[in-house]
Amino acid sequence: MKLTLIGGGGVRAPLFVGSALRRAERSGLTEICLQDINERKLELFGRISQELARRMQSPVRITMAADAERALDGARYVVTTVRPGNEDGRIKDERIALAHGVLGQETTGPGGFAMALRSIPVILKYAEILKKVSPDAWLFNFTNPAGLVTQALQNEGYRRTVGICDGANGAQEALAHWHKVQQNDVRCEVYGLNHLSFTRRATIDGKEVLQPLLDDDGFLRSTSQRMFDASLIRSQRNWINEYLYYYYYAEKAVEALKADARTRGEEVKDLNAALITRLSAMDLNADAEAALAAYYAYERRRNATYMHYALTDALSMEEADRLVEGLAAAETGEEGEGYAGVALNLVDALETGKPCYTGLNVRNEGAIEGLRDDDVIEVSCVVDGEGIRPLKIGAMPEAQSQIVHNVKRYERLAVRAIRERSRDLAVQALMAHPLVLSYSRAVPLVDEYLAAHAEFAGEWS
């Protein structure tokens, strides 16, 4: 059974491979094909992935291919994690938005639109090739912004497509850890959109476990919910996706991002360049131990400052640099599987038939009242040998419903704008987004993004 990772030359590819190898016997996995158009990075991180397989004495073949058709031919599962425009594109997205006093984060608001502008056409081309060479394969999209990209795929008729995001299962993971049970033993009611979702209920053996813990300061402080005021969480009576920080603390988020010497894109670009330079200077055959140590040190450094401006106990970029500098001991990378865990849970469930309960980005099909059947939503699903099915959520509470409907209107307009290459629809989309709203901001944002990304956007009317 072949699994293909599109974007296999990315710095996270070895983590994905490591997780897949640990599960290979369970799912029947026999080959992982890494595909990337950047052949230098593909060779580098492909070699590290092959070294992981050697150390684990895994029978799974790790192959590499720059050609998409070759990589996708015969695949049963495909995970897409690409960044068209690389870090430079992300930096442009951030800086253009911040210059207009709005958020430039790559999945939310105008930065998310600019990322979708580049991502959607690229992923649709991969989906077209996949339909030709492996029409029965499942495509799990992690390319940002995951909800918008998945909506575009569904709109074009690619039904065996699901958007994945580890953020959808934040409550499930935290409750499993708190109660010391397996994550799949926690059944959550997740509803909303990608990076704009809520969890209103969770049960273990049929007993409600979330609501009491929303009143427990110790629990909240031990999770990502510590970035929100406890009074906000208790007024909502929901677990709140961490990306809602950008909505509920909008002006604080923009001020904090402006205050940083580097944007997140600039920070990641510097980290990636340093890692690639270091690995390129090594003999990966003779210095495999040192190469893995450098790789895992990089991962610790990158994770150390994730959303540091929203977490009072997080390290600043400078503190993280000092802490991680000089670390040499290789680690297993097993502390958290992230998006890889979500994708591989789906593979396990579809292959073995053992049900998996998880939050995914799928077509609504009546799961959430008030949204269209063809809207892609983030919702609790059950996955087994029969496929992937959203669970019935019903009506959303009014407060959550309002923001979800507003952002979904933006998503519909944004996907149409990118498909039709319509500047006017793009302006309407950003005006609909709660983080922009203003026509006088939307117009220059659209124009500057189209100019900055002309290579990907092409001619717009």
XYZ file of C-alpha atoms in Angstrom:
461
model
C 0.000 0.000 0.000
C 1.465 3.285 -1.147
C 1.132 6.648 0.591
C 2.393 9.787 -1.176
C 3.394 12.996 0.590
C 3.138 15.986 -1.748
C 5.603 18.488 -0.338
C 7.920 15.688 0.742
C 10.913 18.012 0.560
C 9.501 20.090 3.395
C 11.260 20.286 6.743
C 8.405 18.423 8.461
C 8.583 15.408 6.114
C 10.850 13.281 8.363
C 8.428 13.737 11.280
C 5.582 12.522 9.087
C 7.634 9.575 7.881
C 8.621 8.621 11.417
C 4.990 8.567 12.526
C 3.949 6.552 9.463
C 6.687 3.974 10.003
C 5.626 3.385 13.606
C 2.108 2.595 12.361
C 2.998 0.754 9.146
C 2.210 -2.773 10.297
C -1.219 -1.719 11.534
C -2.290 -0.192 8.214
C -0.397 -2.457 5.810
C 1.761 0.405 4.534
C 4.533 -0.732 2.187
C 5.781 2.468 0.497
C 6.013 6.154 1.334
C 6.742 8.302 -1.708
C 8.037 11.805 -1.069
C 7.326 14.259 -3.905
C 8.618 17.816 -4.234
C 9.573 20.190 -7.019
C 12.593 21.364 -5.001
C 14.971 18.488 -5.737
C 17.700 19.714 -3.391
C 15.397 19.721 -0.371
C 13.757 16.483 -1.514
C 17.134 14.734 -1.546
C 18.125 16.190 1.816
C 14.983 15.420 3.813
C 14.367 12.245 1.836
C 17.773 10.941 2.956
C 16.960 11.778 6.578
C 13.639 9.955 6.190
C 15.422 6.920 4.769
C 17.831 6.984 7.711
C 14.868 6.892 10.099
C 13.528 3.833 8.277
C 16.946 2.154 8.478
C 17.210 2.794 12.212
C 13.725 1.471 12.817
C 14.532 -1.586 10.671
C 11.321 -0.895 8.786
C 10.467 -2.885 5.655
C 8.615 0.163 4.279
C 10.290 1.628 1.194
C 10.994 5.371 1.239
C 11.053 6.606 -2.365
C 11.478 10.073 -3.837
C 10.132 11.648 -7.019
C 10.115 15.144 -8.454
C 7.570 14.100 -11.090
C 4.018 14.316 -9.707
C 2.522 11.682 -12.007
C 5.145 9.151 -11.017
C 4.653 9.961 -7.319
C 0.861 9.687 -7.462
C 0.653 6.598 -9.685
C -0.579 3.692 -7.588
C -1.087 5.732 -4.427
C -3.963 4.757 -2.154
C -3.561 7.805 0.085
C -2.126 11.239 -0.651
C -1.295 13.987 1.845
C -0.710 17.478 0.441
C 1.461 19.877 2.409
C 2.982 22.437 0.065
C 3.840 26.113 0.289
C 3.734 27.792 -3.138
C 5.976 30.830 -2.996
C 7.925 29.344 -0.084
C 8.737 31.465 2.963
C 9.195 34.600 0.840
C 5.537 34.411 -0.177
C 4.500 34.064 3.455
C 6.611 37.069 4.430
C 4.983 39.204 1.734
C 1.548 38.155 3.009
C 2.458 39.152 6.560
C 4.153 42.441 5.762
C 1.483 43.697 3.328
C -1.306 43.066 5.833
C 0.551 44.558 8.795
C 1.276 47.691 6.746
C -2.501 48.169 6.562
C -2.987 47.503 10.268
C -4.539 44.040 9.896
C -3.459 40.492 10.578
C -1.222 38.783 8.017
C -1.298 35.255 9.478
C -1.163 32.625 6.729
C -4.467 30.879 7.463
C -6.712 33.664 8.703
C -7.933 36.944 7.231
C -6.130 38.665 4.352
C -2.954 36.594 4.811
C -5.053 33.457 4.449
C -6.587 34.832 1.257
C -3.139 35.518 -0.191
C -2.012 32.000 0.705
C -5.138 30.538 -0.916
C -4.420 32.619 -4.008
C -1.240 30.586 -4.474
C -2.279 27.250 -2.964
C -5.610 26.520 -4.621
C -4.438 26.442 -8.280
C -1.427 24.280 -7.348
C -3.436 21.719 -5.353
C -6.099 21.521 -8.069
C -3.377 20.541 -10.566
C -2.212 17.750 -8.270
C -5.823 16.593 -7.839
C -6.280 16.500 -11.619
C -3.206 14.256 -11.990
C -4.360 12.050 -9.112
C -7.762 11.575 -10.732
C -6.024 10.372 -13.900
C -3.497 7.936 -12.385
C -5.137 6.854 -9.082
C -8.838 7.814 -9.220
C -9.803 5.814 -6.115
C -7.183 7.394 -3.840
C -8.074 9.532 -0.841
C -6.555 13.015 -0.766
C -5.958 14.497 2.690
C -5.227 18.194 2.358
C -3.074 19.952 4.947
C -1.996 22.771 2.626
C -3.000 26.110 4.108
C -5.546 27.521 4.391
C -6.892 23.978 4.742
C -10.596 24.856 4.770
C -10.453 27.090 1.700
C -8.323 24.638 -0.282
C -10.637 21.751 0.601
C -13.660 23.849 -0.393
C -12.077 24.521 -3.784
C -11.366 20.799 -4.262
C -14.933 19.866 -3.371
C -16.332 22.563 -5.665
C -14.402 20.998 -8.559
C -15.902 17.583 -7.853
C -13.067 15.881 -5.995
C -15.220 14.040 -3.480
C -12.574 11.757 -1.949
C -10.973 14.820 -0.413
C -10.762 15.794 3.257
C -9.119 18.743 4.978
C -7.021 17.826 8.009
C -5.839 20.009 10.890
C -4.612 18.954 14.305
C -6.162 22.128 15.762
C -9.629 20.643 15.256
C -8.877 18.071 17.950
C -7.354 20.289 20.611
C -10.085 19.570 23.152
C -10.043 15.842 22.448
C -6.280 15.650 22.951
C -6.321 17.781 26.126
C -9.166 15.800 27.702
C -7.517 12.482 26.858
C -4.322 13.665 28.531
C -6.192 15.006 31.581
C -8.196 11.811 32.085
C -5.307 9.511 31.051
C -7.255 7.715 28.329
C -6.690 7.134 24.628
C -7.614 10.098 22.441
C -10.114 8.006 20.475
C -11.972 7.251 23.729
C -13.001 10.913 23.954
C -16.017 11.759 21.790
C -16.273 15.461 21.029
C -18.827 17.695 19.349
C -16.672 19.966 17.172
C -18.362 22.480 14.883
C -17.415 25.528 12.823
C -14.755 26.137 10.186
C -11.046 25.454 9.902
C -9.208 27.576 12.484
C -12.610 28.867 13.574
C -14.118 25.925 15.413
C -15.560 25.229 18.832
C -16.076 22.138 20.980
C -19.252 22.334 23.029
C -19.422 18.827 24.479
C -17.182 15.820 25.094
C -17.887 12.449 26.635
C -15.894 9.486 27.944
C -17.954 6.311 28.312
C -21.056 8.425 27.813
C -20.263 10.863 30.636
C -19.927 14.584 29.884
C -16.381 15.671 30.782
C -15.786 19.041 29.083
C -18.290 21.365 30.736
C -17.110 20.772 34.339
C -13.498 21.389 33.326
C -14.322 24.764 31.779
C -14.705 25.944 35.389
C -11.375 24.419 36.454
C -8.554 26.982 36.264
C -5.958 24.238 36.611
C -7.237 22.465 33.528
C -7.443 25.663 31.476
C -3.894 26.696 32.445
C -2.571 23.296 31.344
C -3.921 23.654 27.797
C -3.929 26.084 24.886
C -6.996 27.674 26.494
C -4.622 29.626 28.736
C -4.275 32.180 25.943
C -7.890 33.226 26.561
C -9.357 34.927 29.636
C -11.174 32.329 31.707
C -14.226 34.601 31.791
C -14.403 34.493 27.965
C -14.334 30.700 27.925
C -16.966 30.459 30.641
C -19.271 32.920 28.940
C -19.039 30.840 25.752
C -19.211 27.426 27.497
C -17.083 26.062 24.643
C -13.525 24.945 24.091
C -12.182 27.610 21.715
C -9.858 26.879 18.791
C -6.573 28.695 19.485
C -6.782 30.630 16.211
C -9.802 32.483 17.548
C -7.257 34.499 19.504
C -6.887 36.554 16.329
C -10.584 37.453 16.465
C -11.166 37.877 20.197
C -7.889 39.796 20.738
C -7.570 41.312 17.279
C -5.860 44.606 18.136
C -3.544 42.958 20.694
C -2.482 40.361 18.125
C -1.648 42.985 15.494
C 0.256 45.135 17.998
C 2.274 42.144 19.213
C 3.128 41.051 15.687
C 4.221 44.570 14.763
C 6.408 44.713 17.870
C 8.377 41.591 16.899
C 11.571 42.300 15.022
C 10.739 39.460 12.653
C 7.444 38.091 11.425
C 6.792 34.380 11.886
C 7.589 33.881 8.197
C 10.920 35.667 8.564
C 11.749 33.624 11.665
C 10.942 30.315 9.947
C 12.892 31.339 6.837
C 15.989 31.999 8.948
C 15.586 28.718 10.846
C 15.065 26.705 7.658
C 18.046 28.301 5.914
C 20.309 27.569 8.904
C 19.136 23.951 9.078
C 19.597 23.331 5.344
C 23.053 24.921 5.379
C 24.066 22.776 8.355
C 22.722 19.532 6.902
C 24.167 20.237 3.452
C 27.640 20.480 4.982
C 27.334 17.017 6.558
C 28.006 13.596 5.152
C 24.638 12.025 5.906
C 26.091 8.539 5.624
C 28.970 9.124 8.045
C 27.287 11.725 10.272
C 23.734 10.407 10.497
C 23.644 10.836 14.277
C 24.715 14.472 14.072
C 22.273 15.152 11.239
C 19.345 13.793 13.246
C 20.452 15.774 16.306
C 20.526 18.972 14.251
C 17.123 18.183 12.801
C 15.411 17.590 16.142
C 17.073 20.664 17.664
C 15.575 22.669 14.810
C 12.130 21.241 15.562
C 12.391 22.165 19.240
C 13.436 25.705 18.356
C 10.631 26.162 15.831
C 7.973 24.882 18.214
C 9.292 26.913 21.152
C 7.914 30.226 19.849
C 4.649 29.094 18.270
C 2.093 31.871 19.024
C 4.485 33.190 21.699
C 2.733 36.568 21.755
C -0.526 34.944 22.921
C 0.982 32.743 25.659
C 2.372 34.455 28.743
C 4.593 31.451 29.523
C 5.980 31.119 25.980
C 9.558 31.975 25.063
C 10.414 35.012 22.981
C 12.297 34.351 19.748
C 15.548 35.519 21.372
C 15.042 33.347 24.482
C 14.350 30.311 22.310
C 17.524 30.957 20.319
C 19.614 30.968 23.502
C 17.904 27.912 24.958
C 18.187 25.661 21.903
C 21.643 26.789 20.753
C 24.181 24.023 21.152
C 21.713 21.209 21.801
C 23.087 18.033 20.287
C 21.143 15.037 21.565
C 18.860 13.502 18.967
C 15.285 12.852 20.038
C 12.674 10.433 18.824
C 10.171 12.982 17.566
C 7.370 10.994 19.170
C 6.181 13.677 21.576
C 3.367 14.788 19.275
C 2.309 13.718 15.801
C 0.410 16.870 14.792
C -1.188 16.755 11.351
C 0.581 13.469 10.605
C -1.358 11.830 13.422
C -4.676 13.062 12.007
C -3.882 11.776 8.505
C -2.546 8.453 9.715
C -5.527 7.902 12.028
C -7.711 8.148 8.914
C -5.546 5.649 7.036
C -5.713 3.222 9.966
C -9.504 3.500 10.247
C -10.179 3.193 6.526
C -7.836 0.190 6.220
C -8.764 -1.730 9.374
C -12.397 -0.697 9.751
C -11.844 0.175 13.428
C -13.769 3.445 13.976
C -11.876 6.674 14.532
C -13.562 9.770 16.001
C -11.957 12.999 14.923
C -12.578 16.559 13.705
C -12.153 17.044 9.959
C -12.936 19.482 7.158
C -15.673 17.864 5.058
C -18.850 18.759 3.194
C -21.617 19.769 5.578
C -24.374 17.543 4.164
C -26.803 18.727 6.833
C -24.499 18.235 9.821
C -24.713 21.895 10.912
C -28.077 23.598 10.527
C -28.118 26.876 8.603
C -25.108 26.135 6.388
C -25.310 24.802 2.847
C -24.880 21.107 2.160
C -21.870 21.794 -0.067
C -20.143 24.090 2.448
C -16.889 22.631 3.767
C -17.011 22.803 7.554
C -14.856 21.622 10.456
C -16.877 19.032 12.317
C -16.696 15.815 14.316
C -16.605 12.771 12.053
C -16.563 9.016 12.354
C -14.162 7.173 10.037
C -14.211 3.428 9.401
C -14.099 0.914 6.578
C -17.241 2.461 5.069
C -15.701 5.914 4.673
C -15.822 9.321 6.380
C -19.080 10.726 7.760
C -19.801 13.974 9.631
C -21.795 13.658 12.837
C -25.070 15.521 13.242
C -24.463 18.729 15.199
C -27.733 20.574 14.649
C -28.008 24.280 15.416
C -25.027 26.320 16.561
C -25.369 28.679 19.535
C -26.084 32.235 18.401
C -22.714 33.748 19.344
C -20.738 31.085 17.505
C -23.195 30.947 14.616
C -22.751 34.618 13.796
C -18.964 34.498 13.365
C -19.079 31.166 11.508
C -21.649 32.490 9.005
C -19.640 35.676 8.427
C -16.391 33.834 7.768
C -18.126 31.203 5.616
C -19.475 33.970 3.404
C -15.894 35.205 3.023
C -14.748 31.679 2.140
C -17.397 31.217 -0.543
C -16.498 34.555 -2.125
C -12.747 33.929 -1.869
C -12.928 30.536 -3.590
C -15.093 32.012 -6.366
C -12.740 34.975 -6.760
C -9.710 32.715 -7.169
C -11.498 30.377 -9.582
C -12.835 33.234 -11.727
C -9.803 35.487 -11.203
C -12.153 38.287 -10.252
C -10.725 41.299 -8.440
C -14.211 42.553 -7.532
C -15.139 39.258 -5.871
C -11.835 39.304 -4.001
C -12.608 42.763 -2.634
C -16.071 41.572 -1.592
C -14.489 38.574 0.115
C -12.119 40.639 2.242
C -14.865 43.124 3.073
C -16.896 40.185 4.409
C -14.076 39.005 6.653
C -14.406 40.178 10.283
C -10.699 41.034 10.446
C -10.930 43.451 7.492
C -14.526 44.684 6.923
C -13.423 48.026 5.445
C -13.671 48.614 1.684
C -10.824 51.119 1.910
C -8.593 48.398 3.336
C -9.828 45.570 1.124
C -9.033 47.314 -2.177
C -5.319 47.990 -1.579
C -4.881 44.591 0.082
C -6.238 42.797 -2.977
C -4.267 44.934 -5.408
C -0.998 44.556 -3.521
C -1.415 40.784 -3.125
C -2.190 40.348 -6.821
C 0.913 42.352 -7.711
C 3.123 40.550 -5.186
C 2.006 37.105 -6.348
C 1.537 37.744 -10.075
C 3.560 34.600 -10.859
C 0.850 32.480 -9.235
C -2.221 34.675 -9.690
C -1.948 35.342 -13.414
C -4.233 37.900 -15.087
C -7.307 38.978 -13.123
C -10.281 40.918 -14.407
